[in-house]
PDB file of C-alpha atoms in Angstrom:
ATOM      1  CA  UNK A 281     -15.468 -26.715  15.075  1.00 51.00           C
ATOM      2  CA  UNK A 282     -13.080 -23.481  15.173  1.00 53.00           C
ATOM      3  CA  UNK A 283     -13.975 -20.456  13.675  1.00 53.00           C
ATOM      4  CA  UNK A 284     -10.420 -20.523  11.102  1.00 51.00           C
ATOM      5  CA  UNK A 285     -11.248 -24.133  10.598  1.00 46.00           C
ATOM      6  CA  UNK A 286     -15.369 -23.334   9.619  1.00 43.00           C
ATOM      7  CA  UNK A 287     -14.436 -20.197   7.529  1.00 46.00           C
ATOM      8  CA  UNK A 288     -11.936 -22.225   5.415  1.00 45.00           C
ATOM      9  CA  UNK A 289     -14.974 -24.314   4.871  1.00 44.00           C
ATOM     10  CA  UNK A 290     -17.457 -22.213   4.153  1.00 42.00           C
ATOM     11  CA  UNK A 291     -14.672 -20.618   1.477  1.00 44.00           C
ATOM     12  CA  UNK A 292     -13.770 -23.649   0.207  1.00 44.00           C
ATOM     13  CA  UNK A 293     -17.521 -24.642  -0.776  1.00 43.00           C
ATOM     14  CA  UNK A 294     -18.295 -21.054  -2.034  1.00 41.00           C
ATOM     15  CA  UNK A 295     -15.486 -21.586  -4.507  1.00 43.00           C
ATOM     16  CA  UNK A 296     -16.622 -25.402  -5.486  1.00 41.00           C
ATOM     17  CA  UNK A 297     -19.861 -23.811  -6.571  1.00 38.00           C
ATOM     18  CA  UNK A 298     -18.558 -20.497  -8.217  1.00 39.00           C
ATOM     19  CA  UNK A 299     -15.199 -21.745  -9.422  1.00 46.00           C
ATOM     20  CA  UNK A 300     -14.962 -20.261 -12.942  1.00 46.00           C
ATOM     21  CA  UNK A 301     -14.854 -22.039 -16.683  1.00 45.00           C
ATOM     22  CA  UNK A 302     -11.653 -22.649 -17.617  1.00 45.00           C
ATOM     23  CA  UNK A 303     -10.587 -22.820 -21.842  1.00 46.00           C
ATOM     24  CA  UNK A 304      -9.814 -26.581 -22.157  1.00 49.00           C
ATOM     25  CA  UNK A 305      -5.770 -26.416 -22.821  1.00 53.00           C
ATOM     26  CA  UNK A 306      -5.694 -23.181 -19.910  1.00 84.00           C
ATOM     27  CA  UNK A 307      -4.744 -23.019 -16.325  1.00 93.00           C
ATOM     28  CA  UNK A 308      -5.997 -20.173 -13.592  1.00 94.00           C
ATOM     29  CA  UNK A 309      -3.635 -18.432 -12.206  1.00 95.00           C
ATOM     30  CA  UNK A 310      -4.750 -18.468  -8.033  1.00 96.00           C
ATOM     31  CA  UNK A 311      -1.712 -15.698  -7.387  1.00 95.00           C
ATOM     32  CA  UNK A 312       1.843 -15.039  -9.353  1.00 95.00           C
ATOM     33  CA  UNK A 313       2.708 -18.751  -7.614  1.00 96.00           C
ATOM     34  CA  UNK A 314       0.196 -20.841  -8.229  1.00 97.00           C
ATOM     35  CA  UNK A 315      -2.088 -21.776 -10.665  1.00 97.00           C
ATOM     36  CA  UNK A 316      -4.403 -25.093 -10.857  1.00 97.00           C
ATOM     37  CA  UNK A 317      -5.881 -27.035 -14.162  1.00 96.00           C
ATOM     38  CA  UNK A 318      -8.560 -29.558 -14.686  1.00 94.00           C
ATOM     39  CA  UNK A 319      -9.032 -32.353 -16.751  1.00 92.00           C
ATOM     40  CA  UNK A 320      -5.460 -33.479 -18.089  1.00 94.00           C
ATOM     41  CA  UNK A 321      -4.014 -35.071 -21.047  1.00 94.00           C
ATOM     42  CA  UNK A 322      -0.405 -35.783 -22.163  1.00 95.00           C
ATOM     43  CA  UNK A 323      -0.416 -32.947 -25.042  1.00 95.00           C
ATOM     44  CA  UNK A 324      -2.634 -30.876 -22.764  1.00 95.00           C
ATOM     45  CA  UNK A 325       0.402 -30.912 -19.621  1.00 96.00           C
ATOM     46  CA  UNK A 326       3.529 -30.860 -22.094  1.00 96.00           C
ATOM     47  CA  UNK A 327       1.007 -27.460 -23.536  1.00 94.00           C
ATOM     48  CA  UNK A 328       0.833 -26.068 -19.793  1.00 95.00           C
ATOM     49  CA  UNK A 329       4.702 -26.994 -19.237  1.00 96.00           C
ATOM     50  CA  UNK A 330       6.320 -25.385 -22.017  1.00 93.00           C
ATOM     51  CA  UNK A 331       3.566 -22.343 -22.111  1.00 92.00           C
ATOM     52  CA  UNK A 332       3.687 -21.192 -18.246  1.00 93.00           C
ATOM     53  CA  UNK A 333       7.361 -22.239 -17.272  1.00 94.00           C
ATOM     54  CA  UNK A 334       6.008 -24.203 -14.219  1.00 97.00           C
ATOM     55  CA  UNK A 335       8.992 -25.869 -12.002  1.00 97.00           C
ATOM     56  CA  UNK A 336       6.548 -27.781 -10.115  1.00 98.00           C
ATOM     57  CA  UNK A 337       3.406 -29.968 -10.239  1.00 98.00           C
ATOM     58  CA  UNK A 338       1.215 -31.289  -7.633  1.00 98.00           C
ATOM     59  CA  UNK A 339      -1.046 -33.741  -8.661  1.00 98.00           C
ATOM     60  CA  UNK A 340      -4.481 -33.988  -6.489  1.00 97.00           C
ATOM     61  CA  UNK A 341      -6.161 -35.948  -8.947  1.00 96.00           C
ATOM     62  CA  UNK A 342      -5.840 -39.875  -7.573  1.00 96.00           C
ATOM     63  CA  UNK A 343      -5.056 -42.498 -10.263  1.00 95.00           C
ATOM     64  CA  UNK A 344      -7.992 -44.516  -9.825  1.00 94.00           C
ATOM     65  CA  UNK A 345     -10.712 -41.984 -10.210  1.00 93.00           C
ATOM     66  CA  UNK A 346     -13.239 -42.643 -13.036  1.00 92.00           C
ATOM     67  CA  UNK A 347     -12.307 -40.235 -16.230  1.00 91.00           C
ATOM     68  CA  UNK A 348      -8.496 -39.871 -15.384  1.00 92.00           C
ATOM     69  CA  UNK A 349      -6.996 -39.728 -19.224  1.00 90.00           C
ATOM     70  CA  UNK A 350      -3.634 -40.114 -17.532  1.00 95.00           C
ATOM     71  CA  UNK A 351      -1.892 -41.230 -14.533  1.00 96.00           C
ATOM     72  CA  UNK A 352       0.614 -39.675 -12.272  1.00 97.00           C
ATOM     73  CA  UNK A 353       4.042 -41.569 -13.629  1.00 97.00           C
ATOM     74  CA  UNK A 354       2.962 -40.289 -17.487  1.00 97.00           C
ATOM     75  CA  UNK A 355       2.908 -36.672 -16.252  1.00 97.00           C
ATOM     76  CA  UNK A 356       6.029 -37.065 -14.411  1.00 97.00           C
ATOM     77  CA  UNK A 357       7.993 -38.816 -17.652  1.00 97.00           C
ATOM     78  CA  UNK A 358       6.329 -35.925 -19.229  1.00 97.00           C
ATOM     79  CA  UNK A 359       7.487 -33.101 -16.565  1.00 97.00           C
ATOM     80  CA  UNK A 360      11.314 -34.947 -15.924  1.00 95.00           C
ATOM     81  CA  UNK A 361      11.956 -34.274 -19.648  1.00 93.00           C
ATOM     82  CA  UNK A 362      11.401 -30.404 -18.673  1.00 91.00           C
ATOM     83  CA  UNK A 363      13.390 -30.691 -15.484  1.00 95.00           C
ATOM     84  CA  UNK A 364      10.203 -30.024 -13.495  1.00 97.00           C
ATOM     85  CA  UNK A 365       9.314 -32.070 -10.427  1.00 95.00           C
ATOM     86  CA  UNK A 366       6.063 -33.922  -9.316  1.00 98.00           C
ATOM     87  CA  UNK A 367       4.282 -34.300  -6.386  1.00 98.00           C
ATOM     88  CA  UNK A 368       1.717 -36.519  -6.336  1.00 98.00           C
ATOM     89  CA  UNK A 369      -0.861 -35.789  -3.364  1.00 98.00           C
ATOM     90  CA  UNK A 370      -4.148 -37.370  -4.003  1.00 97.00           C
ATOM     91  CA  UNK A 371      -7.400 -35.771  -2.187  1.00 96.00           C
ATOM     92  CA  UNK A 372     -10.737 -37.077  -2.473  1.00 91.00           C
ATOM     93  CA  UNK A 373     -13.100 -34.728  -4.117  1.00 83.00           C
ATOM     94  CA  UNK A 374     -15.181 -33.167  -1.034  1.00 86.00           C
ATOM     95  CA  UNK A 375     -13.281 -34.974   1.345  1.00 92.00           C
ATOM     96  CA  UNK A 376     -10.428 -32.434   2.051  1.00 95.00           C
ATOM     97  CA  UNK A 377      -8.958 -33.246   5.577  1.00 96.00           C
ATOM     98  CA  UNK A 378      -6.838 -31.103   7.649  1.00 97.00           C
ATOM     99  CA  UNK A 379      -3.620 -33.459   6.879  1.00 97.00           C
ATOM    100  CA  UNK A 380      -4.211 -32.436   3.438  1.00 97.00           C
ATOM    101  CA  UNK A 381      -3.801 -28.965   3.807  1.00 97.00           C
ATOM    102  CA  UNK A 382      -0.997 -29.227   5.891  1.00 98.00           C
ATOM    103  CA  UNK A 383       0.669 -31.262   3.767  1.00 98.00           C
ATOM    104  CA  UNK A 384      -0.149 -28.972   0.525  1.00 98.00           C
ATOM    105  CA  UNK A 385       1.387 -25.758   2.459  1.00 98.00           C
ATOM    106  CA  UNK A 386       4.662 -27.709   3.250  1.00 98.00           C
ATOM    107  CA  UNK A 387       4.802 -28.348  -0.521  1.00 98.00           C
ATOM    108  CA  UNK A 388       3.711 -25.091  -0.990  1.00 98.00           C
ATOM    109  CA  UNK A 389       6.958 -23.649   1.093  1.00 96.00           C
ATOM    110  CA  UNK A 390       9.322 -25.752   0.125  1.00 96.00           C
ATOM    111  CA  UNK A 391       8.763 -26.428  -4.025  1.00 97.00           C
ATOM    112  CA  UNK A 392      10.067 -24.048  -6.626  1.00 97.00           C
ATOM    113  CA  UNK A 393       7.673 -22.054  -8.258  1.00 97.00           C
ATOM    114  CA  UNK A 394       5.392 -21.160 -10.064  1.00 97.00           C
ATOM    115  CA  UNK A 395       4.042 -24.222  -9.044  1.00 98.00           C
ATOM    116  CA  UNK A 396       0.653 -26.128 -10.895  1.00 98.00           C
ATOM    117  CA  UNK A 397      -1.474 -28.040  -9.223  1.00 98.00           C
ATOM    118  CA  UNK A 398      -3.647 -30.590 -11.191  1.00 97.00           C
ATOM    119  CA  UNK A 399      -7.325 -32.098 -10.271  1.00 95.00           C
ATOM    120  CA  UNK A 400     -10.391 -32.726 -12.388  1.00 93.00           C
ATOM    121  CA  UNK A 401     -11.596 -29.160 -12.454  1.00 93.00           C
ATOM    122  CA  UNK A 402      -9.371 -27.188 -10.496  1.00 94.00           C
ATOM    123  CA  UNK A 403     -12.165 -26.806  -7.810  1.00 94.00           C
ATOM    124  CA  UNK A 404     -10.141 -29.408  -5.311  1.00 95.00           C
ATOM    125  CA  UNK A 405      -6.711 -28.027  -5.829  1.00 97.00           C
ATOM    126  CA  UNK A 406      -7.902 -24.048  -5.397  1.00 96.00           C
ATOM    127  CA  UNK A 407      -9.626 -25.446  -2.440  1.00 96.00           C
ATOM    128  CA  UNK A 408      -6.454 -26.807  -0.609  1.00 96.00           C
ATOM    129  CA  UNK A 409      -4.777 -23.456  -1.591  1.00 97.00           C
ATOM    130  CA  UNK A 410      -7.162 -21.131  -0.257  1.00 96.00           C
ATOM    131  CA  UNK A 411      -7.808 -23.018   3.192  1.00 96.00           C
ATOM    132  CA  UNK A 412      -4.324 -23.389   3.643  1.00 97.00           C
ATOM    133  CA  UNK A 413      -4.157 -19.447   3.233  1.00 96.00           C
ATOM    134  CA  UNK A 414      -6.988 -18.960   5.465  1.00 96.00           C
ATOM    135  CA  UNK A 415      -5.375 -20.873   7.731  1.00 97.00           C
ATOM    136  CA  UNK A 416      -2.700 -18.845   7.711  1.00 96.00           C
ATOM    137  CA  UNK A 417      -0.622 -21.647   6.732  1.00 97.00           C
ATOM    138  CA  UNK A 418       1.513 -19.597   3.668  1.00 94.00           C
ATOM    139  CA  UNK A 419       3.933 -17.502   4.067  1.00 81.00           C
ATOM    140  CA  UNK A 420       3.413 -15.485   1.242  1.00 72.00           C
TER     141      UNK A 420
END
């Protein structure tokens, strides 16, 4: 294993266990162009939508997983009423491959921001973010 490849790692599991509490209807803010959410409902999005200004979602929550209040085509009816696109990239929680974070940093470079990025807890989506920029994969 690389070093840049174990250090994203060992970052990404540091944050799983320390990620921070986040108010129920809230978002964290991971820099000025980015910020990821947890646990989403229809009036909790159309909350985050209107309250942020967000011109893009990416959606690392899959469909199927137990708990999901709502699926990736509500969000996006929800988000095309606001003009705001949605990506829908589903990762496996603790099974973040490298494809993933490639894939996240070309959305990451090529959607217009800020952008949102929506899991269970946040934990997976900060986790693609900050390997990515360990990786040196964001030109920020």
């Amino acid at each position: 294993m690389t070093k840049p490849l174990l250090r994203s790692l060992l970052l990404s599991a540091s944050l799983l266990c320390s990620f921070p509490a986040m108010a129920e209807n809230d978002s964290i803010a991971l820099n000025s162009k980015l910020s990821v959410a947890g646990q989403m409902t229809a009036d909790k999005f159309s909350a985050l939508l209107k309250q942020h200004h967000f011109k893009s979602v990416i959606v690392n929550r899959p469909d199927q997983e137990q708990g999901n209040a709502v699926t990736v085509n509500e969000l996006r009816n929800i988000a095309e009423k606001s003009q705001v696109s949605v990506i829908y990239q589903p990762v496996t929680s603790g099974k973040i491959s490298q494809t993933d974070i490639i894939e996240f940093a070309k959305y990451y470079q090529e959607l217009p921001k800020p952008i949102l990025m929506v899991c269970k807890s946040g934990s997976r989506s900060a986790a693609l973010f900050n390997q990515a920029k360990a990786q040196g994969l964001l030109n920020e």
